[in-house]
Amino acid sequence: MEQLLQEMEDYAVQQHIPIINVRGREMFLHVVRECRPHHVLEIGTAIGYSTLLIAMNAAANVHITTFELDEARAQIAESYLQRSAYAQCIDIRIGNAGEELCKLAGSFDFVFIDAAKGQYVDYFHKILPLLSNNAVVLADNVLFRGYVLGDGKPPRRYRTIVKRLREYIELVGHMPGFVTDIYENGDGLAVSRRIEHDKQA
Ligand SMILES: C[S@@+](CC[C@H](N)C(=O)[O-])C[C@H]1O[C@@H](n2cnc3c(N)ncnc32)[C@H](O)[C@@H]1O
């Protein structure tokens, strides 16, 4: 499996495909291992690198539903994941997550948000009814190159993304029933842990 991961990393570098940042990976894996999820939802498959990492570190009988907008990337993900021991546990769905999430049913105990950064607030609202009582939602890139919580003014082309990521942090930071931690690792990870209903209040 390590060889497959390495091959995917090399491909991502060659083809300039963004995959989970090497500096954020350890914290990402720590959160997955802590959660040991059975039912996973991923938004933003790319070539399936984070999908495979989740599968390797989740519960033995994990099932992962993962969304990817770009058909070519989804096909590459499919071909990589077919070579892993987890092909049967992973369901890659091609489409716009913003639309597809509205049609999704189920109860997920771990959600990894790693797609259109301007849409995280929308994704969160749409996944809320799909979360189990003790679900964990991990969102990548929430500090976006240091512009989100920093004093520096972002370049004009990033202003909307930065504004929307601030809105996401504000949303999850004040969401009743959740405790959110922001980690500076990599490009910034927001980990929102749902407090079990019987432990609230
Ligand atoms: C940062 S990459 C995902 C990397 C992957 N999670 C990993 O770490 O290996 C983001 C992916 O989200 C996809 N994406 C962007 N907008 C999307 C949308 N609205 N619905 C589904 N996928 C989307 C992009 O095509 C891209 O492949």
PDB file of C-alpha atoms and ligand atoms in Angstrom:
ATOM      1  CA  MET A   1       0.000   0.000   0.000  1.00  0.00           C
ATOM      2  CA  GLU A   2       2.922   2.343   0.747  1.00  0.00           C
ATOM      3  CA  GLN A   3       4.143   1.886  -2.823  1.00  0.00           C
ATOM      4  CA  LEU A   4       0.709   2.812  -4.180  1.00  0.00           C
ATOM      5  CA  LEU A   5       0.573   5.905  -1.964  1.00  0.00           C
ATOM      6  CA  GLN A   6       4.022   6.920  -3.200  1.00  0.00           C
ATOM      7  CA  GLU A   7       2.924   6.456  -6.816  1.00  0.00           C
ATOM      8  CA  MET A   8      -0.109   8.670  -6.174  1.00  0.00           C
ATOM      9  CA  GLU A   9       2.046  11.324  -4.509  1.00  0.00           C
ATOM     10  CA  ASP A  10       4.421  11.338  -7.489  1.00  0.00           C
ATOM     11  CA  TYR A  11       1.532  11.581  -9.946  1.00  0.00           C
ATOM     12  CA  ALA A  12       0.005  14.478  -7.991  1.00  0.00           C
ATOM     13  CA  VAL A  13       3.299  16.376  -8.093  1.00  0.00           C
ATOM     14  CA  GLN A  14       3.801  15.738 -11.821  1.00  0.00           C
ATOM     15  CA  GLN A  15       0.240  16.711 -12.729  1.00  0.00           C
ATOM     16  CA  HIS A  16      -0.078  19.578 -10.213  1.00  0.00           C
ATOM     17  CA  ILE A  17      -3.007  17.950  -8.474  1.00  0.00           C
ATOM     18  CA  PRO A  18      -3.526  19.243  -4.935  1.00  0.00           C
ATOM     19  CA  ILE A  19      -3.616  16.443  -2.360  1.00  0.00           C
ATOM     20  CA  ILE A  20      -3.501  16.625   1.416  1.00  0.00           C
ATOM     21  CA  ASN A  21      -0.465  18.633   2.350  1.00  0.00           C
ATOM     22  CA  VAL A  22       2.470  16.686   3.779  1.00  0.00           C
ATOM     23  CA  ARG A  23       2.525  19.050   6.772  1.00  0.00           C
ATOM     24  CA  GLY A  24      -1.180  18.527   7.468  1.00  0.00           C
ATOM     25  CA  ARG A  25      -1.150  14.769   6.919  1.00  0.00           C
ATOM     26  CA  GLU A  26      -0.106  13.681  10.427  1.00  0.00           C
ATOM     27  CA  MET A  27      -2.855  15.679  12.115  1.00  0.00           C
ATOM     28  CA  PHE A  28      -5.335  14.457   9.497  1.00  0.00           C
ATOM     29  CA  LEU A  29      -4.354  10.838  10.247  1.00  0.00           C
ATOM     30  CA  HIS A  30      -4.464  11.478  13.982  1.00  0.00           C
ATOM     31  CA  VAL A  31      -8.078  12.666  13.709  1.00  0.00           C
ATOM     32  CA  VAL A  32      -9.089   9.721  11.504  1.00  0.00           C
ATOM     33  CA  ARG A  33      -7.479   7.220  13.908  1.00  0.00           C
ATOM     34  CA  GLU A  34      -9.083   8.888  16.915  1.00  0.00           C
ATOM     35  CA  CYS A  35     -12.492   8.659  15.236  1.00  0.00           C
ATOM     36  CA  ARG A  36     -12.030   5.190  13.626  1.00  0.00           C
ATOM     37  CA  PRO A  37     -15.115   5.818  11.464  1.00  0.00           C
ATOM     38  CA  HIS A  38     -17.356   3.218   9.862  1.00  0.00           C
ATOM     39  CA  HIS A  39     -19.303   5.517   7.534  1.00  0.00           C
ATOM     40  CA  VAL A  40     -17.281   8.198   5.781  1.00  0.00           C
ATOM     41  CA  LEU A  41     -18.252  11.000   3.436  1.00  0.00           C
ATOM     42  CA  GLU A  42     -15.537  12.792   1.485  1.00  0.00           C
ATOM     43  CA  ILE A  43     -16.099  15.933  -0.587  1.00  0.00           C
ATOM     44  CA  GLY A  44     -13.233  16.303  -3.070  1.00  0.00           C
ATOM     45  CA  THR A  45     -11.699  12.965  -4.113  1.00  0.00           C
ATOM     46  CA  ALA A  46      -9.104  14.244  -6.637  1.00  0.00           C
ATOM     47  CA  ILE A  47      -7.080  11.078  -7.392  1.00  0.00           C
ATOM     48  CA  GLY A  48      -8.191   9.221  -4.260  1.00  0.00           C
ATOM     49  CA  TYR A  49      -5.102   9.840  -2.131  1.00  0.00           C
ATOM     50  CA  SER A  50      -6.893  11.053   1.007  1.00  0.00           C
ATOM     51  CA  THR A  51      -9.611   8.450   0.340  1.00  0.00           C
ATOM     52  CA  LEU A  52      -7.012   5.693   0.569  1.00  0.00           C
ATOM     53  CA  LEU A  53      -5.438   7.213   3.690  1.00  0.00           C
ATOM     54  CA  ILE A  54      -8.842   7.315   5.360  1.00  0.00           C
ATOM     55  CA  ALA A  55      -9.602   3.707   4.358  1.00  0.00           C
ATOM     56  CA  MET A  56      -6.266   2.516   5.772  1.00  0.00           C
ATOM     57  CA  ASN A  57      -6.858   4.224   9.128  1.00  0.00           C
ATOM     58  CA  ALA A  58     -10.605   3.807   9.651  1.00  0.00           C
ATOM     59  CA  ALA A  59     -12.596   0.891  11.114  1.00  0.00           C
ATOM     60  CA  ALA A  60     -12.012  -2.467   9.419  1.00  0.00           C
ATOM     61  CA  ASN A  61     -15.469  -2.472   7.827  1.00  0.00           C
ATOM     62  CA  VAL A  62     -15.415   1.163   6.689  1.00  0.00           C
ATOM     63  CA  HIS A  63     -17.517   2.390   3.787  1.00  0.00           C
ATOM     64  CA  ILE A  64     -16.536   5.631   2.050  1.00  0.00           C
ATOM     65  CA  THR A  65     -18.700   7.735  -0.248  1.00  0.00           C
ATOM     66  CA  THR A  66     -16.583  10.309  -2.044  1.00  0.00           C
ATOM     67  CA  PHE A  67     -17.556  13.083  -4.467  1.00  0.00           C
ATOM     68  CA  GLU A  68     -15.483  14.459  -7.324  1.00  0.00           C
ATOM     69  CA  LEU A  69     -16.552  17.043  -9.891  1.00  0.00           C
ATOM     70  CA  ASP A  70     -13.829  16.294 -12.429  1.00  0.00           C
ATOM     71  CA  GLU A  71     -14.601  13.078 -14.305  1.00  0.00           C
ATOM     72  CA  ALA A  72     -11.028  12.480 -15.465  1.00  0.00           C
ATOM     73  CA  ARG A  73      -9.724  12.759 -11.906  1.00  0.00           C
ATOM     74  CA  ALA A  74     -12.466  10.465 -10.635  1.00  0.00           C
ATOM     75  CA  GLN A  75     -11.424   7.847 -13.191  1.00  0.00           C
ATOM     76  CA  ILE A  76      -7.803   8.073 -12.131  1.00  0.00           C
ATOM     77  CA  ALA A  77      -8.928   7.718  -8.507  1.00  0.00           C
ATOM     78  CA  GLU A  78     -10.955   4.660  -9.494  1.00  0.00           C
ATOM     79  CA  SER A  79      -7.971   3.016 -11.181  1.00  0.00           C
ATOM     80  CA  TYR A  80      -5.677   3.675  -8.215  1.00  0.00           C
ATOM     81  CA  LEU A  81      -8.205   2.533  -5.634  1.00  0.00           C
ATOM     82  CA  GLN A  82      -8.957  -0.630  -7.607  1.00  0.00           C
ATOM     83  CA  ARG A  83      -5.355  -1.601  -6.942  1.00  0.00           C
ATOM     84  CA  SER A  84      -5.788  -1.209  -3.178  1.00  0.00           C
ATOM     85  CA  ALA A  85      -7.338  -3.594  -0.671  1.00  0.00           C
ATOM     86  CA  TYR A  86     -10.257  -1.179  -0.241  1.00  0.00           C
ATOM     87  CA  ALA A  87     -11.837  -1.064  -3.702  1.00  0.00           C
ATOM     88  CA  GLN A  88     -15.038  -2.706  -2.460  1.00  0.00           C
ATOM     89  CA  CYS A  89     -15.447  -0.209   0.378  1.00  0.00           C
ATOM     90  CA  ILE A  90     -15.222   2.954  -1.708  1.00  0.00           C
ATOM     91  CA  ASP A  91     -17.999   4.496  -3.756  1.00  0.00           C
ATOM     92  CA  ILE A  92     -16.736   7.295  -6.033  1.00  0.00           C
ATOM     93  CA  ARG A  93     -19.513   9.571  -7.263  1.00  0.00           C
ATOM     94  CA  ILE A  94     -18.927  12.010 -10.078  1.00  0.00           C
ATOM     95  CA  GLY A  95     -20.770  15.302  -9.738  1.00  0.00           C
ATOM     96  CA  ASN A  96     -21.069  18.648  -8.066  1.00  0.00           C
ATOM     97  CA  ALA A  97     -21.151  17.974  -4.330  1.00  0.00           C
ATOM     98  CA  GLY A  98     -23.304  21.056  -3.777  1.00  0.00           C
ATOM     99  CA  GLU A  99     -26.062  19.339  -5.750  1.00  0.00           C
ATOM    100  CA  GLU A 100     -25.330  15.701  -4.956  1.00  0.00           C
ATOM    101  CA  LEU A 101     -25.316  16.150  -1.177  1.00  0.00           C
ATOM    102  CA  CYS A 102     -28.998  17.145  -1.304  1.00  0.00           C
ATOM    103  CA  LYS A 103     -29.824  13.699  -2.739  1.00  0.00           C
ATOM    104  CA  LEU A 104     -27.689  11.749  -0.289  1.00  0.00           C
ATOM    105  CA  ALA A 105     -29.125   9.629   2.524  1.00  0.00           C
ATOM    106  CA  GLY A 106     -27.328   7.951   5.387  1.00  0.00           C
ATOM    107  CA  SER A 107     -25.583   8.603   8.660  1.00  0.00           C
ATOM    108  CA  PHE A 108     -21.890   9.474   8.527  1.00  0.00           C
ATOM    109  CA  ASP A 109     -19.502   9.463  11.449  1.00  0.00           C
ATOM    110  CA  PHE A 110     -16.636  11.193   9.619  1.00  0.00           C
ATOM    111  CA  VAL A 111     -16.800  13.824   6.890  1.00  0.00           C
ATOM    112  CA  PHE A 112     -13.758  15.225   5.118  1.00  0.00           C
ATOM    113  CA  ILE A 113     -14.419  18.512   3.325  1.00  0.00           C
ATOM    114  CA  ASP A 114     -11.704  19.251   0.761  1.00  0.00           C
ATOM    115  CA  ALA A 115     -13.311  20.704  -2.375  1.00  0.00           C
ATOM    116  CA  ALA A 116     -14.421  24.207  -3.430  1.00  0.00           C
ATOM    117  CA  LYS A 117     -13.238  26.428  -0.563  1.00  0.00           C
ATOM    118  CA  GLY A 118     -15.941  29.005  -1.216  1.00  0.00           C
ATOM    119  CA  GLN A 119     -18.615  26.344  -0.664  1.00  0.00           C
ATOM    120  CA  TYR A 120     -17.676  24.981   2.765  1.00  0.00           C
ATOM    121  CA  VAL A 121     -20.572  26.773   4.512  1.00  0.00           C
ATOM    122  CA  ASP A 122     -23.020  25.341   1.974  1.00  0.00           C
ATOM    123  CA  TYR A 123     -21.509  21.847   2.347  1.00  0.00           C
ATOM    124  CA  PHE A 124     -21.759  22.034   6.134  1.00  0.00           C
ATOM    125  CA  HIS A 125     -25.449  22.964   6.067  1.00  0.00           C
ATOM    126  CA  LYS A 126     -26.121  20.108   3.660  1.00  0.00           C
ATOM    127  CA  ILE A 127     -24.238  17.469   5.638  1.00  0.00           C
ATOM    128  CA  LEU A 128     -25.757  18.436   9.007  1.00  0.00           C
ATOM    129  CA  PRO A 129     -28.821  16.161   8.599  1.00  0.00           C
ATOM    130  CA  LEU A 130     -26.483  13.314   7.556  1.00  0.00           C
ATOM    131  CA  LEU A 131     -24.275  13.315  10.653  1.00  0.00           C
ATOM    132  CA  SER A 132     -24.312  10.643  13.350  1.00  0.00           C
ATOM    133  CA  ASN A 133     -24.527  11.682  17.010  1.00  0.00           C
ATOM    134  CA  ASN A 134     -20.776  11.702  17.544  1.00  0.00           C
ATOM    135  CA  ALA A 135     -19.663  12.666  14.044  1.00  0.00           C
ATOM    136  CA  VAL A 136     -16.424  14.475  13.264  1.00  0.00           C
ATOM    137  CA  VAL A 137     -16.209  16.956  10.387  1.00  0.00           C
ATOM    138  CA  LEU A 138     -12.711  17.798   9.211  1.00  0.00           C
ATOM    139  CA  ALA A 139     -12.250  20.664   6.739  1.00  0.00           C
ATOM    140  CA  ASP A 140      -8.911  21.262   5.018  1.00  0.00           C
ATOM    141  CA  ASN A 141      -7.319  24.561   3.943  1.00  0.00           C
ATOM    142  CA  VAL A 142      -9.347  26.673   6.384  1.00  0.00           C
ATOM    143  CA  LEU A 143      -6.411  28.998   7.091  1.00  0.00           C
ATOM    144  CA  PHE A 144      -5.643  29.338   3.381  1.00  0.00           C
ATOM    145  CA  ARG A 145      -2.003  30.403   3.127  1.00  0.00           C
ATOM    146  CA  GLY A 146      -2.218  32.282   6.412  1.00  0.00           C
ATOM    147  CA  TYR A 147      -4.689  34.878   5.107  1.00  0.00           C
ATOM    148  CA  VAL A 148      -7.776  33.729   7.031  1.00  0.00           C
ATOM    149  CA  LEU A 149      -6.728  34.572  10.593  1.00  0.00           C
ATOM    150  CA  GLY A 150      -3.698  36.712   9.758  1.00  0.00           C
ATOM    151  CA  ASP A 151      -3.558  40.532   9.729  1.00  0.00           C
ATOM    152  CA  GLY A 152      -2.191  40.674   6.176  1.00  0.00           C
ATOM    153  CA  LYS A 153      -4.577  41.748   3.436  1.00  0.00           C
ATOM    154  CA  PRO A 154      -5.132  38.908   0.949  1.00  0.00           C
ATOM    155  CA  PRO A 155      -4.489  39.595  -2.735  1.00  0.00           C
ATOM    156  CA  ARG A 156      -7.668  40.626  -4.560  1.00  0.00           C
ATOM    157  CA  ARG A 157      -8.025  37.228  -6.281  1.00  0.00           C
ATOM    158  CA  TYR A 158      -8.231  35.440  -2.919  1.00  0.00           C
ATOM    159  CA  ARG A 159     -10.550  37.858  -1.114  1.00  0.00           C
ATOM    160  CA  THR A 160     -13.757  35.910  -1.726  1.00  0.00           C
ATOM    161  CA  ILE A 161     -12.210  32.587  -0.702  1.00  0.00           C
ATOM    162  CA  VAL A 162     -10.757  34.132   2.459  1.00  0.00           C
ATOM    163  CA  LYS A 163     -14.099  35.768   3.310  1.00  0.00           C
ATOM    164  CA  ARG A 164     -15.953  32.490   2.816  1.00  0.00           C
ATOM    165  CA  LEU A 165     -13.444  30.498   4.882  1.00  0.00           C
ATOM    166  CA  ARG A 166     -13.819  33.058   7.703  1.00  0.00           C
ATOM    167  CA  GLU A 167     -17.564  32.503   7.481  1.00  0.00           C
ATOM    168  CA  TYR A 168     -16.993  28.748   7.743  1.00  0.00           C
ATOM    169  CA  ILE A 169     -14.834  29.122  10.856  1.00  0.00           C
ATOM    170  CA  GLU A 170     -17.446  31.437  12.375  1.00  0.00           C
ATOM    171  CA  LEU A 171     -20.238  28.978  11.543  1.00  0.00           C
ATOM    172  CA  VAL A 172     -18.619  25.862  12.994  1.00  0.00           C
ATOM    173  CA  GLY A 173     -17.210  27.825  15.941  1.00  0.00           C
ATOM    174  CA  HIS A 174     -20.716  28.802  17.030  1.00  0.00           C
ATOM    175  CA  MET A 175     -22.665  25.749  15.909  1.00  0.00           C
ATOM    176  CA  PRO A 176     -24.668  24.377  18.854  1.00  0.00           C
ATOM    177  CA  GLY A 177     -23.784  20.769  19.607  1.00  0.00           C
ATOM    178  CA  PHE A 178     -20.262  20.985  18.160  1.00  0.00           C
ATOM    179  CA  VAL A 179     -16.831  21.744  19.509  1.00  0.00           C
ATOM    180  CA  THR A 180     -14.409  22.998  16.866  1.00  0.00           C
ATOM    181  CA  ASP A 181     -10.638  23.148  17.014  1.00  0.00           C
ATOM    182  CA  ILE A 182      -8.552  24.912  14.395  1.00  0.00           C
ATOM    183  CA  TYR A 183      -5.121  23.403  13.801  1.00  0.00           C
ATOM    184  CA  GLU A 184      -2.406  25.333  11.991  1.00  0.00           C
ATOM    185  CA  ASN A 185      -0.895  22.150  10.525  1.00  0.00           C
ATOM    186  CA  GLY A 186      -0.508  22.288   6.756  1.00  0.00           C
ATOM    187  CA  ASP A 187      -2.928  24.830   5.290  1.00  0.00           C
ATOM    188  CA  GLY A 188      -5.118  24.747   8.391  1.00  0.00           C
ATOM    189  CA  LEU A 189      -7.550  22.061   9.514  1.00  0.00           C
ATOM    190  CA  ALA A 190     -10.890  22.687  11.220  1.00  0.00           C
ATOM    191  CA  VAL A 191     -12.004  19.706  13.275  1.00  0.00           C
ATOM    192  CA  SER A 192     -15.625  19.928  14.409  1.00  0.00           C
ATOM    193  CA  ARG A 193     -16.595  17.207  16.851  1.00  0.00           C
ATOM    194  CA  ARG A 194     -20.255  16.662  17.509  1.00  0.00           C
ATOM    195  CA  ILE A 195     -21.034  16.352  21.171  1.00  0.00           C
ATOM    196  CA  GLU A 196     -23.296  13.384  21.755  1.00  0.00           C
ATOM    197  CA  HIS A 197     -26.842  14.599  22.400  1.00  0.00           C
ATOM    198  CA  ASP A 198     -26.960  13.147  25.913  1.00  0.00           C
ATOM    199  CA  LYS A 199     -23.770  15.053  26.840  1.00  0.00           C
ATOM    200  CA  GLN A 200     -25.085  18.437  25.694  1.00  0.00           C
ATOM    201  CA  ALA A 201     -26.307  21.185  28.055  1.00  0.00           C
TER     202      ALA A 201
HETATM  203  C1  LIG B   1      -7.793  19.583  -2.924  1.00  0.00           C
HETATM  204  S1  LIG B   1      -8.476  18.497  -4.098  1.00  0.00           S
HETATM  205  C2  LIG B   1      -8.898  17.090  -3.121  1.00  0.00           C
HETATM  206  C3  LIG B   1      -7.698  16.380  -2.629  1.00  0.00           C
HETATM  207  C4  LIG B   1      -7.979  15.068  -1.936  1.00  0.00           C
HETATM  208  N1  LIG B   1      -8.969  15.207  -0.903  1.00  0.00           N
HETATM  209  C5  LIG B   1      -6.688  14.550  -1.324  1.00  0.00           C
HETATM  210  O1  LIG B   1      -6.252  15.117  -0.295  1.00  0.00           O
HETATM  211  O2  LIG B   1      -6.106  13.600  -1.871  1.00  0.00           O
HETATM  212  C6  LIG B   1     -10.065  19.183  -4.358  1.00  0.00           C
HETATM  213  C7  LIG B   1     -10.912  18.405  -5.342  1.00  0.00           C
HETATM  214  O3  LIG B   1     -12.247  18.851  -5.221  1.00  0.00           O
HETATM  215  C8  LIG B   1     -12.844  18.800  -6.488  1.00  0.00           C
HETATM  216  N2  LIG B   1     -14.017  19.687  -6.471  1.00  0.00           N
HETATM  217  C9  LIG B   1     -14.035  21.039  -6.575  1.00  0.00           C
HETATM  218  N3  LIG B   1     -15.291  21.483  -6.510  1.00  0.00           N
HETATM  219  C10 LIG B   1     -16.088  20.398  -6.340  1.00  0.00           C
HETATM  220  C11 LIG B   1     -17.477  20.214  -6.226  1.00  0.00           C
HETATM  221  N4  LIG B   1     -18.306  21.260  -6.270  1.00  0.00           N
HETATM  222  N5  LIG B   1     -17.950  18.963  -6.098  1.00  0.00           N
HETATM  223  C12 LIG B   1     -17.106  17.893  -6.058  1.00  0.00           C
HETATM  224  N6  LIG B   1     -15.766  18.010  -6.177  1.00  0.00           N
HETATM  225  C13 LIG B   1     -15.274  19.250  -6.302  1.00  0.00           C
HETATM  226  C14 LIG B   1     -11.744  19.265  -7.435  1.00  0.00           C
HETATM  227  O4  LIG B   1     -11.981  18.835  -8.746  1.00  0.00           O
HETATM  228  C15 LIG B   1     -10.508  18.647  -6.799  1.00  0.00           C
HETATM  229  O5  LIG B   1     -10.166  17.427  -7.421  1.00  0.00           O
END
